[in-house]
Amino acid sequence: MEKANWSSPVVGFILLGLSAHPRLEKTFFVLILSMYLVILLGNGVLILVTILDSRLHTPMYFFLGNLSFLDICYTTSSIPLVLDGFLTPRKTISFSGCAMQMFLSFAMGATECVLLAMMAFDRYVAICNPLRYPVVMSRSVYVSMAVSSWTIGGAASVVHTSLTIQLPFCGNNVINHLACEILAVLKLACVDISINVISMGVTNVIFLGVPVLFISVSYVFIIATILRIPSAEGRKKAFSTCSAHLTVVVIFYGTLFFMYRKPKSKDPLGADKEDLSDKLIPLFYGVVTPMLNPIIYSLRNKDVKAAVRNLVAWKYFTQ
């Protein structure tokens, strides 16, 4: 393929995926499909109970419902294509399809970064300023916070996707990845990508550094407040309200930092030269983390567990 740009609707890319490891493709197809179904079921149930159970009509569970919906959107933007690639000998995607996938994946990831910081603020107010909690976290406030998270994430994705699709892609059209990931696509550009690299660095600071710092400071105050509670039972109860969120934060950001801890291969043609972990670690981030979120919140939150039991019992008795 000589050249590809946004104005050429027939232009497409070839996704190498795990072509260099054909024995792994069938195994990962079954594994990822199973995980994807668990994601849809687990997060779908969480969304359902946060809507149907009046006891969960609070800011914390409103954010949780947003997180579950976000995880479904994030995985659905890429996993079906990945699964199809495991079974298809020639894995191709149109330029517009690749651009759409880049936009959705980046938007969902950026939104989750901001949303987790919003959830940390909610826990900070609930534990450190419980008397002011109903006023500070009113419905108009927490709805605005959620909308802002989606808007900021979407805006950042528009910027990066636009900068990427405007680049000329000449010569090679092979993406050495499981899906259309922005960093992998940028390697195919035949012009200087300094602006893209700089903007990506700025975005990493905004969506990784700032939220992590905000969450860390919030939990310093939260832990300090919990330690001042005189009774052990009171401390346990207070910590239980934020332990699930803290666990999700550690898994989410831990995976992200691990994924970008080193530069990826600069050779997009040689799948045999690409470290397998460069493909499997993002897959872990994109599948395992959304799968664990509903499990963590269900196991570590008695209100969610009670709501799920009520939903199951209601379905059983109405049959």
mmCIF file of C-alpha atoms in Angstrom:
data_model
loop_
_atom_site.group_PDB
_atom_site.id
_atom_site.type_symbol
_atom_site.label_atom_id
_atom_site.label_comp_id
_atom_site.label_asym_id
_atom_site.label_seq_id
_atom_site.Cartn_x
_atom_site.Cartn_y
_atom_site.Cartn_z
ATOM 1 C CA MET A 1 0.000 0.000 0.000
ATOM 2 C CA GLU A 2 1.624 3.195 -1.198
ATOM 3 C CA LYS A 3 -0.193 5.734 0.851
ATOM 4 C CA ALA A 4 -3.102 6.009 3.256
ATOM 5 C CA ASN A 5 -4.912 8.998 4.545
ATOM 6 C CA TRP A 6 -8.293 9.943 5.910
ATOM 7 C CA SER A 7 -9.550 10.975 2.483
ATOM 8 C CA SER A 8 -9.040 7.489 1.000
ATOM 9 C CA PRO A 9 -12.028 5.377 2.058
ATOM 10 C CA VAL A 10 -10.606 2.169 0.491
ATOM 11 C CA VAL A 11 -7.454 2.275 2.583
ATOM 12 C CA GLY A 12 -7.124 -0.387 5.250
ATOM 13 C CA PHE A 13 -4.622 -1.877 7.633
ATOM 14 C CA ILE A 14 -3.483 -5.414 8.355
ATOM 15 C CA LEU A 15 -3.405 -6.409 12.014
ATOM 16 C CA LEU A 16 -0.687 -8.945 12.753
ATOM 17 C CA GLY A 17 -2.162 -9.885 16.121
ATOM 18 C CA LEU A 18 -0.711 -13.201 17.247
ATOM 19 C CA SER A 19 0.062 -14.423 13.735
ATOM 20 C CA ALA A 20 3.554 -15.348 14.848
ATOM 21 C CA HIS A 21 2.043 -17.569 17.549
ATOM 22 C CA PRO A 22 -0.742 -19.521 15.788
ATOM 23 C CA ARG A 23 -0.997 -22.081 18.579
ATOM 24 C CA LEU A 24 -1.924 -19.341 21.025
ATOM 25 C CA GLU A 25 -4.715 -17.881 18.887
ATOM 26 C CA LYS A 26 -7.336 -20.575 19.541
ATOM 27 C CA THR A 27 -6.460 -20.704 23.224
ATOM 28 C CA PHE A 28 -6.725 -16.951 23.606
ATOM 29 C CA PHE A 29 -9.960 -16.900 21.606
ATOM 30 C CA VAL A 30 -11.661 -19.130 24.167
ATOM 31 C CA LEU A 31 -10.053 -17.312 27.097
ATOM 32 C CA ILE A 32 -10.838 -13.781 25.916
ATOM 33 C CA LEU A 33 -14.367 -14.699 24.810
ATOM 34 C CA SER A 34 -15.064 -16.143 28.264
ATOM 35 C CA MET A 35 -13.701 -13.021 29.934
ATOM 36 C CA TYR A 36 -15.713 -10.758 27.622
ATOM 37 C CA LEU A 37 -18.940 -12.576 28.497
ATOM 38 C CA VAL A 38 -18.102 -12.216 32.207
ATOM 39 C CA ILE A 39 -17.510 -8.480 31.640
ATOM 40 C CA LEU A 40 -20.891 -8.053 29.968
ATOM 41 C CA LEU A 41 -22.681 -10.080 32.647
ATOM 42 C CA GLY A 42 -20.904 -8.652 35.695
ATOM 43 C CA ASN A 43 -21.001 -5.011 34.681
ATOM 44 C CA GLY A 44 -24.511 -5.385 33.279
ATOM 45 C CA VAL A 45 -25.743 -6.709 36.622
ATOM 46 C CA LEU A 46 -24.029 -3.848 38.465
ATOM 47 C CA ILE A 47 -25.709 -1.279 36.219
ATOM 48 C CA LEU A 48 -29.039 -2.989 36.731
ATOM 49 C CA VAL A 49 -28.867 -3.105 40.535
ATOM 50 C CA THR A 50 -27.691 0.512 40.811
ATOM 51 C CA ILE A 51 -30.776 1.534 38.821
ATOM 52 C CA LEU A 52 -33.366 -0.772 40.391
ATOM 53 C CA ASP A 53 -32.311 -0.757 44.062
ATOM 54 C CA SER A 54 -33.279 2.522 45.740
ATOM 55 C CA ARG A 55 -30.671 1.967 48.479
ATOM 56 C CA LEU A 56 -27.976 2.378 45.825
ATOM 57 C CA HIS A 57 -29.214 5.748 44.592
ATOM 58 C CA THR A 58 -26.200 7.547 46.044
ATOM 59 C CA PRO A 59 -23.218 9.319 44.433
ATOM 60 C CA MET A 60 -20.864 6.380 45.019
ATOM 61 C CA TYR A 61 -23.095 3.890 43.228
ATOM 62 C CA PHE A 62 -23.946 6.392 40.508
ATOM 63 C CA PHE A 63 -20.224 6.597 39.735
ATOM 64 C CA LEU A 64 -20.010 2.810 39.959
ATOM 65 C CA GLY A 65 -22.778 2.481 37.368
ATOM 66 C CA ASN A 66 -20.868 4.878 35.101
ATOM 67 C CA LEU A 67 -17.690 2.830 35.604
ATOM 68 C CA SER A 68 -19.488 -0.387 34.666
ATOM 69 C CA PHE A 69 -21.026 1.172 31.554
ATOM 70 C CA LEU A 70 -17.618 2.581 30.610
ATOM 71 C CA ASP A 71 -15.974 -0.848 30.961
ATOM 72 C CA ILE A 72 -18.597 -2.410 28.692
ATOM 73 C CA CYS A 73 -18.045 0.318 26.084
ATOM 74 C CA TYR A 74 -14.255 0.054 26.315
ATOM 75 C CA THR A 75 -14.102 -3.703 25.814
ATOM 76 C CA THR A 76 -16.784 -3.704 23.119
ATOM 77 C CA SER A 77 -14.777 -1.153 21.121
ATOM 78 C CA SER A 78 -11.923 -3.620 20.597
ATOM 79 C CA ILE A 79 -12.554 -7.157 21.882
ATOM 80 C CA PRO A 80 -14.939 -8.287 19.074
ATOM 81 C CA LEU A 81 -12.276 -7.286 16.530
ATOM 82 C CA VAL A 82 -9.572 -9.074 18.508
ATOM 83 C CA LEU A 83 -11.697 -12.233 18.699
ATOM 84 C CA ASP A 84 -12.372 -12.096 14.974
ATOM 85 C CA GLY A 85 -8.656 -11.689 14.365
ATOM 86 C CA PHE A 86 -7.884 -14.878 16.275
ATOM 87 C CA LEU A 87 -10.022 -16.851 13.782
ATOM 88 C CA THR A 88 -9.343 -14.940 10.551
ATOM 89 C CA PRO A 89 -6.209 -15.757 8.508
ATOM 90 C CA ARG A 90 -5.972 -12.241 7.048
ATOM 91 C CA LYS A 91 -6.863 -9.676 9.686
ATOM 92 C CA THR A 92 -7.804 -6.398 8.003
ATOM 93 C CA ILE A 93 -9.577 -3.253 9.135
ATOM 94 C CA SER A 94 -10.612 -0.175 7.181
ATOM 95 C CA PHE A 95 -8.977 3.163 7.875
ATOM 96 C CA SER A 96 -12.236 4.626 9.163
ATOM 97 C CA GLY A 97 -12.840 1.548 11.326
ATOM 98 C CA CYS A 98 -9.346 1.837 12.758
ATOM 99 C CA ALA A 99 -9.858 5.543 13.475
ATOM 100 C CA MET A 100 -13.158 4.848 15.234
ATOM 101 C CA GLN A 101 -11.575 2.140 17.359
ATOM 102 C CA MET A 102 -8.698 4.437 18.322
ATOM 103 C CA PHE A 103 -11.165 7.144 19.301
ATOM 104 C CA LEU A 104 -13.383 4.877 21.419
ATOM 105 C CA SER A 105 -10.530 3.077 23.164
ATOM 106 C CA PHE A 106 -8.659 6.272 23.999
ATOM 107 C CA ALA A 107 -11.843 8.062 25.087
ATOM 108 C CA MET A 108 -12.892 5.243 27.427
ATOM 109 C CA GLY A 109 -9.416 4.941 28.940
ATOM 110 C CA ALA A 110 -9.072 8.691 29.512
ATOM 111 C CA THR A 111 -12.591 8.910 30.941
ATOM 112 C CA GLU A 112 -11.878 6.125 33.413
ATOM 113 C CA CYS A 113 -8.763 7.957 34.633
ATOM 114 C CA VAL A 114 -10.847 11.033 35.437
ATOM 115 C CA LEU A 115 -13.808 9.059 36.777
ATOM 116 C CA LEU A 116 -11.651 7.182 39.299
ATOM 117 C CA ALA A 117 -10.369 10.540 40.571
ATOM 118 C CA MET A 118 -13.963 11.769 40.926
ATOM 119 C CA MET A 119 -14.803 8.637 42.900
ATOM 120 C CA ALA A 120 -11.826 9.292 45.183
ATOM 121 C CA PHE A 121 -13.158 12.785 45.877
ATOM 122 C CA ASP A 122 -16.557 11.279 46.705
ATOM 123 C CA ARG A 123 -14.948 8.942 49.245
ATOM 124 C CA TYR A 124 -12.882 11.825 50.677
ATOM 125 C CA VAL A 125 -15.970 13.937 51.328
ATOM 126 C CA ALA A 126 -17.948 10.970 52.712
ATOM 127 C CA ILE A 127 -15.269 10.027 55.255
ATOM 128 C CA CYS A 128 -13.539 13.309 56.049
ATOM 129 C CA ASN A 129 -16.594 15.597 55.942
ATOM 130 C CA PRO A 130 -19.613 13.320 56.514
ATOM 131 C CA LEU A 131 -21.887 16.091 57.825
ATOM 132 C CA ARG A 132 -21.393 18.158 54.668
ATOM 133 C CA TYR A 133 -21.595 15.163 52.335
ATOM 134 C CA PRO A 134 -25.288 15.606 51.327
ATOM 135 C CA VAL A 135 -24.627 19.253 50.463
ATOM 136 C CA VAL A 136 -21.255 18.892 48.747
ATOM 137 C CA MET A 137 -22.256 15.774 46.792
ATOM 138 C CA SER A 138 -25.750 16.814 45.758
ATOM 139 C CA ARG A 139 -27.339 15.227 42.707
ATOM 140 C CA SER A 140 -26.508 18.173 40.472
ATOM 141 C CA VAL A 141 -22.881 18.043 41.591
ATOM 142 C CA TYR A 142 -22.196 14.342 41.103
ATOM 143 C CA VAL A 143 -24.053 14.221 37.787
ATOM 144 C CA SER A 144 -21.970 17.180 36.591
ATOM 145 C CA MET A 145 -18.800 15.407 37.748
ATOM 146 C CA ALA A 146 -19.693 12.293 35.748
ATOM 147 C CA VAL A 147 -20.601 14.307 32.644
ATOM 148 C CA SER A 148 -17.321 16.219 32.950
ATOM 149 C CA SER A 149 -15.385 12.945 33.080
ATOM 150 C CA TRP A 150 -16.958 11.713 29.851
ATOM 151 C CA THR A 151 -16.545 15.121 28.157
ATOM 152 C CA ILE A 152 -12.879 15.501 29.091
ATOM 153 C CA GLY A 153 -12.039 11.961 28.020
ATOM 154 C CA GLY A 154 -13.889 12.367 24.724
ATOM 155 C CA ALA A 155 -12.244 15.709 23.985
ATOM 156 C CA ALA A 156 -8.755 14.315 24.588
ATOM 157 C CA SER A 157 -9.525 11.391 22.298
ATOM 158 C CA VAL A 158 -10.757 13.712 19.537
ATOM 159 C CA VAL A 159 -7.455 15.603 19.672
ATOM 160 C CA HIS A 160 -5.215 12.535 19.508
ATOM 161 C CA THR A 161 -7.306 10.671 16.960
ATOM 162 C CA SER A 162 -7.430 13.756 14.724
ATOM 163 C CA LEU A 163 -3.669 14.229 14.942
ATOM 164 C CA THR A 164 -3.144 10.577 14.042
ATOM 165 C CA ILE A 165 -5.533 10.231 11.089
ATOM 166 C CA GLN A 166 -4.137 13.373 9.443
ATOM 167 C CA LEU A 167 -0.717 11.735 9.102
ATOM 168 C CA PRO A 168 0.308 10.207 5.764
ATOM 169 C CA PHE A 169 0.855 6.441 5.999
ATOM 170 C CA CYS A 170 3.024 5.318 3.123
ATOM 171 C CA GLY A 171 4.629 2.019 2.279
ATOM 172 C CA ASN A 172 3.841 -0.424 5.033
ATOM 173 C CA ASN A 173 0.271 -0.813 6.316
ATOM 174 C CA VAL A 174 0.891 -3.597 8.823
ATOM 175 C CA ILE A 175 0.006 -2.859 12.443
ATOM 176 C CA ASN A 176 1.979 -5.116 14.750
ATOM 177 C CA HIS A 177 -0.732 -5.241 17.365
ATOM 178 C CA LEU A 178 -3.988 -6.969 18.273
ATOM 179 C CA ALA A 179 -6.062 -3.865 17.540
ATOM 180 C CA CYS A 180 -5.726 -0.262 16.328
ATOM 181 C CA GLU A 181 -3.749 1.176 19.208
ATOM 182 C CA ILE A 182 -2.595 4.761 18.667
ATOM 183 C CA LEU A 183 1.062 4.158 19.508
ATOM 184 C CA ALA A 184 1.214 1.206 17.105
ATOM 185 C CA VAL A 185 -0.453 3.195 14.306
ATOM 186 C CA LEU A 186 1.901 6.147 14.774
ATOM 187 C CA LYS A 187 4.858 3.898 13.887
ATOM 188 C CA LEU A 188 3.501 3.588 10.357
ATOM 189 C CA ALA A 189 3.587 7.340 9.630
ATOM 190 C CA CYS A 190 6.163 8.427 7.068
ATOM 191 C CA VAL A 191 6.537 11.962 8.442
ATOM 192 C CA ASP A 192 7.809 13.493 11.640
ATOM 193 C CA ILE A 193 5.484 12.687 14.557
ATOM 194 C CA SER A 194 7.049 14.993 17.149
ATOM 195 C CA ILE A 195 3.758 16.820 17.722
ATOM 196 C CA ASN A 196 2.002 13.507 18.362
ATOM 197 C CA VAL A 197 4.702 12.379 20.768
ATOM 198 C CA ILE A 198 4.667 15.674 22.678
ATOM 199 C CA SER A 199 0.875 15.757 22.888
ATOM 200 C CA MET A 200 0.847 12.148 24.081
ATOM 201 C CA GLY A 201 3.364 13.020 26.785
ATOM 202 C CA VAL A 202 1.263 15.973 27.945
ATOM 203 C CA THR A 203 -1.835 13.772 27.958
ATOM 204 C CA ASN A 204 -0.061 11.133 30.058
ATOM 205 C CA VAL A 205 0.737 13.778 32.648
ATOM 206 C CA ILE A 206 -2.852 15.073 32.660
ATOM 207 C CA PHE A 207 -4.639 11.728 32.693
ATOM 208 C CA LEU A 208 -2.129 9.627 34.626
ATOM 209 C CA GLY A 209 -0.009 11.901 36.781
ATOM 210 C CA VAL A 210 -2.664 14.386 37.930
ATOM 211 C CA PRO A 211 -5.369 11.813 38.836
ATOM 212 C CA VAL A 212 -2.856 9.583 40.625
ATOM 213 C CA LEU A 213 -1.597 12.563 42.625
ATOM 214 C CA PHE A 214 -5.167 13.643 43.425
ATOM 215 C CA ILE A 215 -6.188 10.123 44.456
ATOM 216 C CA SER A 216 -3.040 9.697 46.564
ATOM 217 C CA VAL A 217 -3.606 12.965 48.429
ATOM 218 C CA SER A 218 -7.277 12.079 48.948
ATOM 219 C CA TYR A 219 -6.384 8.735 50.484
ATOM 220 C CA VAL A 220 -3.757 10.278 52.724
ATOM 221 C CA PHE A 221 -6.515 12.383 54.291
ATOM 222 C CA ILE A 222 -8.939 9.432 54.256
ATOM 223 C CA ILE A 223 -6.513 7.106 56.050
ATOM 224 C CA ALA A 224 -5.581 9.823 58.541
ATOM 225 C CA THR A 225 -9.269 10.364 59.323
ATOM 226 C CA ILE A 226 -9.937 6.627 59.659
ATOM 227 C CA LEU A 227 -7.017 6.193 62.066
ATOM 228 C CA ARG A 228 -8.522 8.858 64.328
ATOM 229 C CA ILE A 229 -11.743 6.874 64.738
ATOM 230 C CA PRO A 230 -11.635 5.490 68.305
ATOM 231 C CA SER A 231 -13.348 2.121 67.789
ATOM 232 C CA ALA A 232 -11.929 -0.722 65.719
ATOM 233 C CA GLU A 233 -15.395 -1.470 64.353
ATOM 234 C CA GLY A 234 -15.783 2.154 63.240
ATOM 235 C CA ARG A 235 -12.410 2.088 61.486
ATOM 236 C CA LYS A 236 -13.295 -1.180 59.742
ATOM 237 C CA LYS A 237 -16.654 0.155 58.591
ATOM 238 C CA ALA A 238 -15.133 3.398 57.294
ATOM 239 C CA PHE A 239 -12.370 1.620 55.399
ATOM 240 C CA SER A 240 -14.804 -0.877 53.876
ATOM 241 C CA THR A 241 -16.578 1.974 52.062
ATOM 242 C CA CYS A 242 -13.451 2.833 50.071
ATOM 243 C CA SER A 243 -11.473 -0.439 49.948
ATOM 244 C CA ALA A 244 -13.114 -1.589 46.705
ATOM 245 C CA HIS A 245 -12.351 1.711 44.964
ATOM 246 C CA LEU A 246 -8.764 1.652 46.206
ATOM 247 C CA THR A 247 -8.311 -1.904 44.900
ATOM 248 C CA VAL A 248 -9.671 -0.936 41.471
ATOM 249 C CA VAL A 249 -7.378 2.111 41.363
ATOM 250 C CA VAL A 250 -4.288 0.009 42.148
ATOM 251 C CA ILE A 251 -5.134 -2.548 39.454
ATOM 252 C CA PHE A 252 -6.068 0.073 36.827
ATOM 253 C CA TYR A 253 -3.125 2.435 37.240
ATOM 254 C CA GLY A 254 -0.683 -0.346 38.099
ATOM 255 C CA THR A 255 -1.433 -2.027 34.774
ATOM 256 C CA LEU A 256 -1.203 1.261 32.868
ATOM 257 C CA PHE A 257 2.174 2.212 34.333
ATOM 258 C CA PHE A 258 3.488 -1.304 33.755
ATOM 259 C CA MET A 259 2.237 -1.247 30.155
ATOM 260 C CA TYR A 260 4.037 2.014 29.323
ATOM 261 C CA ARG A 261 7.104 1.456 31.454
ATOM 262 C CA LYS A 262 9.305 0.847 28.402
ATOM 263 C CA PRO A 263 9.260 1.892 24.726
ATOM 264 C CA LYS A 264 7.772 -0.632 22.347
ATOM 265 C CA SER A 265 9.550 -2.141 19.394
ATOM 266 C CA LYS A 266 10.307 0.272 16.582
ATOM 267 C CA ASP A 267 9.991 -2.456 13.946
ATOM 268 C CA PRO A 268 6.295 -2.821 13.037
ATOM 269 C CA LEU A 269 6.979 -5.465 10.362
ATOM 270 C CA GLY A 270 8.654 -8.213 12.292
ATOM 271 C CA ALA A 271 6.157 -9.930 14.570
ATOM 272 C CA ASP A 272 8.908 -12.315 15.558
ATOM 273 C CA LYS A 273 10.915 -9.359 16.879
ATOM 274 C CA GLU A 274 8.042 -7.888 18.865
ATOM 275 C CA ASP A 275 7.975 -8.875 22.489
ATOM 276 C CA LEU A 276 4.823 -10.909 23.096
ATOM 277 C CA SER A 277 4.248 -8.977 26.306
ATOM 278 C CA ASP A 278 3.791 -5.757 24.299
ATOM 279 C CA LYS A 279 0.556 -7.273 23.007
ATOM 280 C CA LEU A 280 -0.597 -9.315 25.978
ATOM 281 C CA ILE A 281 -0.146 -6.595 28.622
ATOM 282 C CA PRO A 282 -2.531 -4.165 26.847
ATOM 283 C CA LEU A 283 -4.892 -7.115 26.422
ATOM 284 C CA PHE A 284 -4.735 -7.669 30.176
ATOM 285 C CA TYR A 285 -5.477 -3.993 30.714
ATOM 286 C CA GLY A 286 -8.373 -4.113 28.278
ATOM 287 C CA VAL A 287 -10.024 -7.331 29.491
ATOM 288 C CA VAL A 288 -8.935 -8.412 32.946
ATOM 289 C CA THR A 289 -9.363 -5.029 34.638
ATOM 290 C CA PRO A 290 -12.994 -4.501 33.481
ATOM 291 C CA MET A 291 -13.717 -8.109 34.432
ATOM 292 C CA LEU A 292 -12.364 -7.650 37.963
ATOM 293 C CA ASN A 293 -14.180 -4.375 38.707
ATOM 294 C CA PRO A 294 -17.675 -5.857 39.294
ATOM 295 C CA ILE A 295 -16.160 -8.816 41.132
ATOM 296 C CA ILE A 296 -14.242 -6.527 43.481
ATOM 297 C CA TYR A 297 -17.241 -4.310 44.189
ATOM 298 C CA SER A 298 -19.515 -7.309 44.668
ATOM 299 C CA LEU A 299 -17.194 -9.104 47.073
ATOM 300 C CA ARG A 300 -16.105 -6.066 49.082
ATOM 301 C CA ASN A 301 -19.393 -4.170 49.340
ATOM 302 C CA LYS A 302 -22.263 -5.557 51.386
ATOM 303 C CA ASP A 303 -24.823 -3.191 49.822
ATOM 304 C CA VAL A 304 -24.011 -4.419 46.310
ATOM 305 C CA LYS A 305 -24.044 -8.039 47.464
ATOM 306 C CA ALA A 306 -27.454 -7.550 49.073
ATOM 307 C CA ALA A 307 -28.810 -5.841 45.940
ATOM 308 C CA VAL A 308 -27.548 -8.668 43.710
ATOM 309 C CA ARG A 309 -29.117 -11.271 46.017
ATOM 310 C CA ASN A 310 -32.429 -9.400 45.932
ATOM 311 C CA LEU A 311 -32.287 -9.220 42.132
ATOM 312 C CA VAL A 312 -31.584 -12.960 41.851
ATOM 313 C CA ALA A 313 -34.358 -13.762 44.338
ATOM 314 C CA TRP A 314 -36.800 -11.528 42.472
ATOM 315 C CA LYS A 315 -36.022 -13.260 39.182
ATOM 316 C CA TYR A 316 -36.400 -16.674 40.844
ATOM 317 C CA PHE A 317 -39.798 -15.955 42.359
ATOM 318 C CA THR A 318 -41.173 -14.291 39.228
ATOM 319 C CA GLN A 319 -40.434 -17.288 37.029
#
